[in-house]
Amino acid sequence: MSAHVAGSAGDPGLPLTGERTIPGLAEENYWFRRHEVVYRRLLERCRDRDVLEAGAGEGYGADLIADVARRVIGLDYDESAVTHIRRRYPRVDMRHGNLAELPLPDGAVDVVVNFQVIEHLWDQGQFVAECARVLRPGGVLLMSTPNRITFSPGLDTPVNPFHTRELNAAELTELLESAGFALESMLGVFHGPQLAEIDARHGGSIIDAQIARALADAPWPAALLADVESVTVDDFELRTAERDIDDSLDLVAIAVRP
């Protein structure tokens, strides 16, 4: 039976399938915090703006953005996610639609947020072009994605079966610039000192330790679960890393529509 995130009254929550990360599960906490840190560090880019989150997932991020934005539109192709977000996060104007054809008019928003989604899409160029279309002049695209070099090292096929094409920093830059965006920053997500200590306790990589447990389909060792559950957003670093961007865990691009 799939685990579910805790929902509000009348909302059973979404199942943990591996396609999206969800809050409220100890075993998922590392991945959830690794995603959450990007929302929190870039939140000010959304203040007093009209924001589209393209690929809203479970919805926690769109709701977080709603704390500061003028308006938040959420979009997802998964009808169960749309229903869940409408019930649990009523501040989000949640819509059902295809990311390859964004159901918004030209110049509709100031910011497009797209975190941990582009790697799931077949036609990435079409989607980025659509982001440029719906943004107002000077609008900003905030995008994060797993760094292919560290997420699926040496592999032609992504480790995650829900991913279609993963990118490195150069490929992500080319994708954005080909659609007419000007790249303001390329940031990387890294483990901070506390996570480095946790890595050392688990054979050098807390990520590999979690994957090994999943492949074994065995109960979580108590020490591993305790360390995973202890992770917070402050244990990750989001920094400009031109020289070692290829060593980052996730790539974070800030791109501007001229």
Tab-separated table of C-alpha atoms in Angstrom:
chain	number	residue	atom	x	y	z
A	1	MET	CA	0.000	0.000	0.000
A	2	SER	CA	1.333	3.432	-0.905
A	3	ALA	CA	2.040	5.927	1.864
A	4	HIS	CA	-0.060	9.093	1.804
A	5	VAL	CA	0.694	12.598	2.985
A	6	ALA	CA	-1.625	13.753	5.733
A	7	GLY	CA	-4.475	15.791	4.288
A	8	SER	CA	-7.058	18.149	5.635
A	9	ALA	CA	-10.569	17.070	6.522
A	10	GLY	CA	-12.130	15.320	3.549
A	11	ASP	CA	-8.785	15.118	1.732
A	12	PRO	CA	-6.994	11.746	1.903
A	13	GLY	CA	-3.745	13.248	0.599
A	14	LEU	CA	-1.573	12.111	-2.292
A	15	PRO	CA	0.225	8.769	-2.534
A	16	LEU	CA	4.014	8.644	-2.394
A	17	THR	CA	4.866	7.195	-5.808
A	18	GLY	CA	8.325	8.656	-6.455
A	19	GLU	CA	6.999	11.091	-9.044
A	20	ARG	CA	6.684	13.992	-6.598
A	21	THR	CA	7.917	14.725	-3.109
A	22	ILE	CA	5.382	15.335	-0.360
A	23	PRO	CA	5.541	16.733	3.180
A	24	GLY	CA	4.722	14.909	6.377
A	25	LEU	CA	6.557	11.596	5.887
A	26	ALA	CA	9.704	10.796	7.889
A	27	GLU	CA	11.127	8.575	5.136
A	28	GLU	CA	10.655	11.340	2.533
A	29	ASN	CA	12.004	14.170	4.657
A	30	TYR	CA	15.441	14.458	3.019
A	31	TRP	CA	13.981	14.890	-0.471
A	32	PHE	CA	11.220	17.188	0.746
A	33	ARG	CA	13.684	19.528	2.495
A	34	ARG	CA	16.020	19.460	-0.513
A	35	HIS	CA	13.133	20.760	-2.629
A	36	GLU	CA	11.766	23.134	0.006
A	37	VAL	CA	15.041	25.010	0.407
A	38	VAL	CA	14.813	26.387	-3.146
A	39	TYR	CA	11.297	27.742	-2.538
A	40	ARG	CA	12.391	29.433	0.668
A	41	ARG	CA	15.611	30.939	-0.689
A	42	LEU	CA	13.929	32.367	-3.815
A	43	LEU	CA	10.648	33.385	-2.187
A	44	GLU	CA	11.418	37.100	-2.302
A	45	ARG	CA	11.502	36.964	-6.112
A	46	CYS	CA	7.738	36.339	-5.891
A	47	ARG	CA	6.820	39.129	-3.482
A	48	ASP	CA	3.896	41.255	-4.729
A	49	ARG	CA	4.000	39.496	-8.094
A	50	ASP	CA	1.537	37.477	-10.162
A	51	VAL	CA	3.037	33.989	-10.116
A	52	LEU	CA	2.415	30.798	-12.073
A	53	GLU	CA	3.709	27.552	-10.623
A	54	ALA	CA	3.889	25.254	-13.640
A	55	GLY	CA	3.846	21.740	-12.255
A	56	ALA	CA	2.524	22.330	-8.746
A	57	GLY	CA	2.967	18.768	-7.442
A	58	GLU	CA	1.550	18.363	-3.959
A	59	GLY	CA	0.958	22.108	-3.683
A	60	TYR	CA	2.949	23.001	-0.581
A	61	GLY	CA	5.260	25.240	-2.620
A	62	ALA	CA	2.477	27.200	-4.288
A	63	ASP	CA	0.912	27.748	-0.863
A	64	LEU	CA	4.253	28.977	0.488
A	65	ILE	CA	4.524	31.432	-2.414
A	66	ALA	CA	1.000	32.636	-1.591
A	67	ASP	CA	2.415	34.073	1.641
A	68	VAL	CA	4.163	36.815	-0.352
A	69	ALA	CA	2.743	36.917	-3.896
A	70	ARG	CA	-0.114	39.068	-5.150
A	71	ARG	CA	-1.646	36.027	-6.852
A	72	VAL	CA	-0.617	32.403	-7.338
A	73	ILE	CA	-1.888	30.278	-10.210
A	74	GLY	CA	-1.070	26.590	-9.986
A	75	LEU	CA	-1.047	24.231	-12.955
A	76	ASP	CA	-0.688	20.456	-13.104
A	77	TYR	CA	-1.614	17.693	-15.558
A	78	ASP	CA	-2.534	15.257	-12.753
A	79	GLU	CA	-6.230	15.607	-11.925
A	80	SER	CA	-5.779	14.031	-8.483
A	81	ALA	CA	-3.133	16.651	-7.649
A	82	VAL	CA	-5.424	19.434	-8.859
A	83	THR	CA	-8.261	18.165	-6.667
A	84	HIS	CA	-5.939	17.795	-3.673
A	85	ILE	CA	-4.512	21.313	-4.010
A	86	ARG	CA	-7.930	22.909	-4.401
A	87	ARG	CA	-9.056	21.233	-1.177
A	88	ARG	CA	-5.920	21.688	0.902
A	89	TYR	CA	-4.514	24.997	-0.372
A	90	PRO	CA	-7.466	27.263	-1.225
A	91	ARG	CA	-5.260	30.353	-1.661
A	92	VAL	CA	-3.909	28.828	-4.878
A	93	ASP	CA	-5.891	29.366	-8.094
A	94	MET	CA	-5.393	25.760	-9.178
A	95	ARG	CA	-5.956	24.719	-12.771
A	96	HIS	CA	-5.693	21.510	-14.778
A	97	GLY	CA	-3.680	21.647	-17.974
A	98	ASN	CA	-0.770	20.632	-20.150
A	99	LEU	CA	2.565	22.330	-19.565
A	100	ALA	CA	3.315	22.183	-23.296
A	101	GLU	CA	0.365	24.544	-23.900
A	102	LEU	CA	0.011	26.779	-20.855
A	103	PRO	CA	-3.658	27.845	-20.530
A	104	LEU	CA	-2.814	31.521	-19.976
A	105	PRO	CA	-2.788	34.505	-22.338
A	106	ASP	CA	0.416	36.211	-23.424
A	107	GLY	CA	2.062	38.334	-20.738
A	108	ALA	CA	-0.176	37.060	-17.948
A	109	VAL	CA	2.314	36.746	-15.067
A	110	ASP	CA	5.484	38.257	-13.610
A	111	VAL	CA	7.097	35.008	-12.418
A	112	VAL	CA	6.971	31.389	-13.532
A	113	VAL	CA	8.123	28.856	-10.936
A	114	ASN	CA	9.137	25.430	-12.208
A	115	PHE	CA	10.895	23.375	-9.556
A	116	GLN	CA	11.849	19.739	-10.140
A	117	VAL	CA	9.570	19.436	-13.181
A	118	ILE	CA	11.506	20.058	-16.419
A	119	GLU	CA	13.184	16.626	-16.157
A	120	HIS	CA	9.735	14.996	-16.387
A	121	LEU	CA	8.817	16.658	-19.697
A	122	TRP	CA	9.230	15.240	-23.195
A	123	ASP	CA	9.222	18.561	-25.057
A	124	GLN	CA	11.323	20.744	-22.831
A	125	GLY	CA	11.960	23.399	-25.486
A	126	GLN	CA	8.248	23.853	-26.127
A	127	PHE	CA	7.582	24.291	-22.420
A	128	VAL	CA	10.309	26.894	-21.948
A	129	ALA	CA	9.001	28.791	-24.980
A	130	GLU	CA	5.560	28.770	-23.371
A	131	CYS	CA	7.055	30.191	-20.175
A	132	ALA	CA	8.513	33.067	-22.193
A	133	ARG	CA	5.133	33.659	-23.845
A	134	VAL	CA	3.131	33.963	-20.614
A	135	LEU	CA	5.713	36.154	-18.861
A	136	ARG	CA	5.563	39.925	-19.025
A	137	PRO	CA	8.646	41.791	-20.291
A	138	GLY	CA	11.246	41.643	-17.531
A	139	GLY	CA	9.488	38.662	-15.996
A	140	VAL	CA	11.468	35.897	-14.318
A	141	LEU	CA	11.576	32.123	-14.752
A	142	LEU	CA	12.750	30.298	-11.617
A	143	MET	CA	13.690	26.711	-12.427
A	144	SER	CA	15.315	23.859	-10.526
A	145	THR	CA	16.184	20.364	-11.704
A	146	PRO	CA	18.444	17.497	-10.617
A	147	ASN	CA	21.974	17.837	-11.924
A	148	ARG	CA	22.350	14.925	-14.348
A	149	ILE	CA	26.056	14.578	-13.567
A	150	THR	CA	25.458	13.761	-9.896
A	151	PHE	CA	21.890	12.409	-10.015
A	152	SER	CA	22.399	9.747	-12.700
A	153	PRO	CA	26.201	9.591	-12.932
A	154	GLY	CA	27.533	7.917	-16.052
A	155	LEU	CA	24.103	6.701	-17.146
A	156	ASP	CA	22.292	7.240	-20.442
A	157	THR	CA	18.918	6.543	-18.794
A	158	PRO	CA	17.836	8.520	-15.698
A	159	VAL	CA	17.785	6.636	-12.384
A	160	ASN	CA	14.284	7.934	-11.654
A	161	PRO	CA	11.793	6.175	-13.975
A	162	PHE	CA	9.585	9.291	-13.988
A	163	HIS	CA	12.337	11.392	-15.590
A	164	THR	CA	12.542	11.682	-19.368
A	165	ARG	CA	15.642	13.851	-19.790
A	166	GLU	CA	17.949	15.191	-17.098
A	167	LEU	CA	20.253	18.160	-17.696
A	168	ASN	CA	23.634	19.454	-16.667
A	169	ALA	CA	24.344	23.152	-16.171
A	170	ALA	CA	25.487	23.758	-19.746
A	171	GLU	CA	22.451	21.976	-21.195
A	172	LEU	CA	20.042	23.875	-18.963
A	173	THR	CA	21.667	27.166	-19.935
A	174	GLU	CA	21.357	26.311	-23.634
A	175	LEU	CA	17.709	25.336	-23.198
A	176	LEU	CA	16.843	28.662	-21.566
A	177	GLU	CA	18.870	30.869	-23.895
A	178	SER	CA	17.476	29.118	-26.978
A	179	ALA	CA	14.012	30.307	-25.913
A	180	GLY	CA	15.231	33.897	-25.660
A	181	PHE	CA	15.841	34.082	-21.901
A	182	ALA	CA	18.820	35.913	-20.423
A	183	LEU	CA	20.409	33.825	-17.680
A	184	GLU	CA	20.795	35.925	-14.539
A	185	SER	CA	22.200	33.189	-12.281
A	186	MET	CA	22.964	29.480	-12.260
A	187	LEU	CA	23.043	28.261	-8.679
A	188	GLY	CA	23.714	24.871	-7.169
A	189	VAL	CA	22.244	23.014	-4.183
A	190	PHE	CA	24.915	21.419	-1.974
A	191	HIS	CA	25.068	19.603	1.350
A	192	GLY	CA	26.104	21.851	4.225
A	193	PRO	CA	28.318	20.804	7.171
A	194	GLN	CA	25.597	18.912	9.072
A	195	LEU	CA	24.675	16.829	6.017
A	196	ALA	CA	28.369	16.193	5.355
A	197	GLU	CA	28.542	14.637	8.830
A	198	ILE	CA	25.451	12.556	8.095
A	199	ASP	CA	26.997	11.440	4.797
A	200	ALA	CA	30.078	10.247	6.666
A	201	ARG	CA	27.965	8.219	9.094
A	202	HIS	CA	26.347	6.327	6.214
A	203	GLY	CA	29.267	5.210	4.099
A	204	GLY	CA	29.839	8.576	2.446
A	205	SER	CA	26.349	9.273	1.064
A	206	ILE	CA	22.982	9.569	2.769
A	207	ILE	CA	21.486	9.487	-0.737
A	208	ASP	CA	23.055	6.126	-1.587
A	209	ALA	CA	22.004	4.770	1.818
A	210	GLN	CA	18.373	5.661	1.113
A	211	ILE	CA	18.484	4.188	-2.391
A	212	ALA	CA	20.013	0.955	-1.061
A	213	ARG	CA	17.203	0.626	1.474
A	214	ALA	CA	14.597	1.203	-1.214
A	215	LEU	CA	16.139	-1.397	-3.521
A	216	ALA	CA	16.290	-3.923	-0.683
A	217	ASP	CA	12.606	-3.265	0.131
A	218	ALA	CA	13.528	-3.711	3.779
A	219	PRO	CA	12.623	-1.842	6.985
A	220	TRP	CA	14.525	1.366	7.611
A	221	PRO	CA	17.482	1.032	10.005
A	222	ALA	CA	16.735	3.198	13.040
A	223	ALA	CA	19.916	5.273	12.678
A	224	LEU	CA	19.234	5.999	9.003
A	225	LEU	CA	15.625	6.995	9.612
A	226	ALA	CA	16.612	9.248	12.513
A	227	ASP	CA	19.186	11.049	10.388
A	228	VAL	CA	16.812	11.442	7.430
A	229	GLU	CA	14.087	12.751	9.713
A	230	SER	CA	16.467	15.294	11.273
A	231	VAL	CA	17.258	17.119	8.010
A	232	THR	CA	16.107	20.745	7.708
A	233	VAL	CA	16.347	23.336	4.929
A	234	ASP	CA	19.263	24.904	6.812
A	235	ASP	CA	21.326	21.771	6.137
A	236	PHE	CA	21.483	22.645	2.423
A	237	GLU	CA	23.447	25.425	0.770
A	238	LEU	CA	22.254	27.274	-2.324
A	239	ARG	CA	25.173	29.107	-3.845
A	240	THR	CA	26.758	30.414	-7.017
A	241	ALA	CA	29.344	27.813	-7.898
A	242	GLU	CA	30.765	28.481	-11.328
A	243	ARG	CA	33.854	26.373	-10.787
A	244	ASP	CA	32.136	23.407	-9.146
A	245	ILE	CA	28.569	23.673	-10.498
A	246	ASP	CA	28.957	20.176	-11.959
A	247	ASP	CA	29.326	18.870	-8.387
A	248	SER	CA	25.986	20.314	-7.281
A	249	LEU	CA	23.045	18.094	-6.378
A	250	ASP	CA	20.406	20.265	-8.046
A	251	LEU	CA	20.677	23.121	-10.517
A	252	VAL	CA	18.748	26.341	-9.907
A	253	ALA	CA	18.395	28.809	-12.774
A	254	ILE	CA	17.123	32.381	-12.604
A	255	ALA	CA	16.309	33.532	-16.130
A	256	VAL	CA	14.816	36.831	-17.324
A	257	ARG	CA	12.506	37.427	-20.268
A	258	PRO	CA	13.813	40.521	-22.097
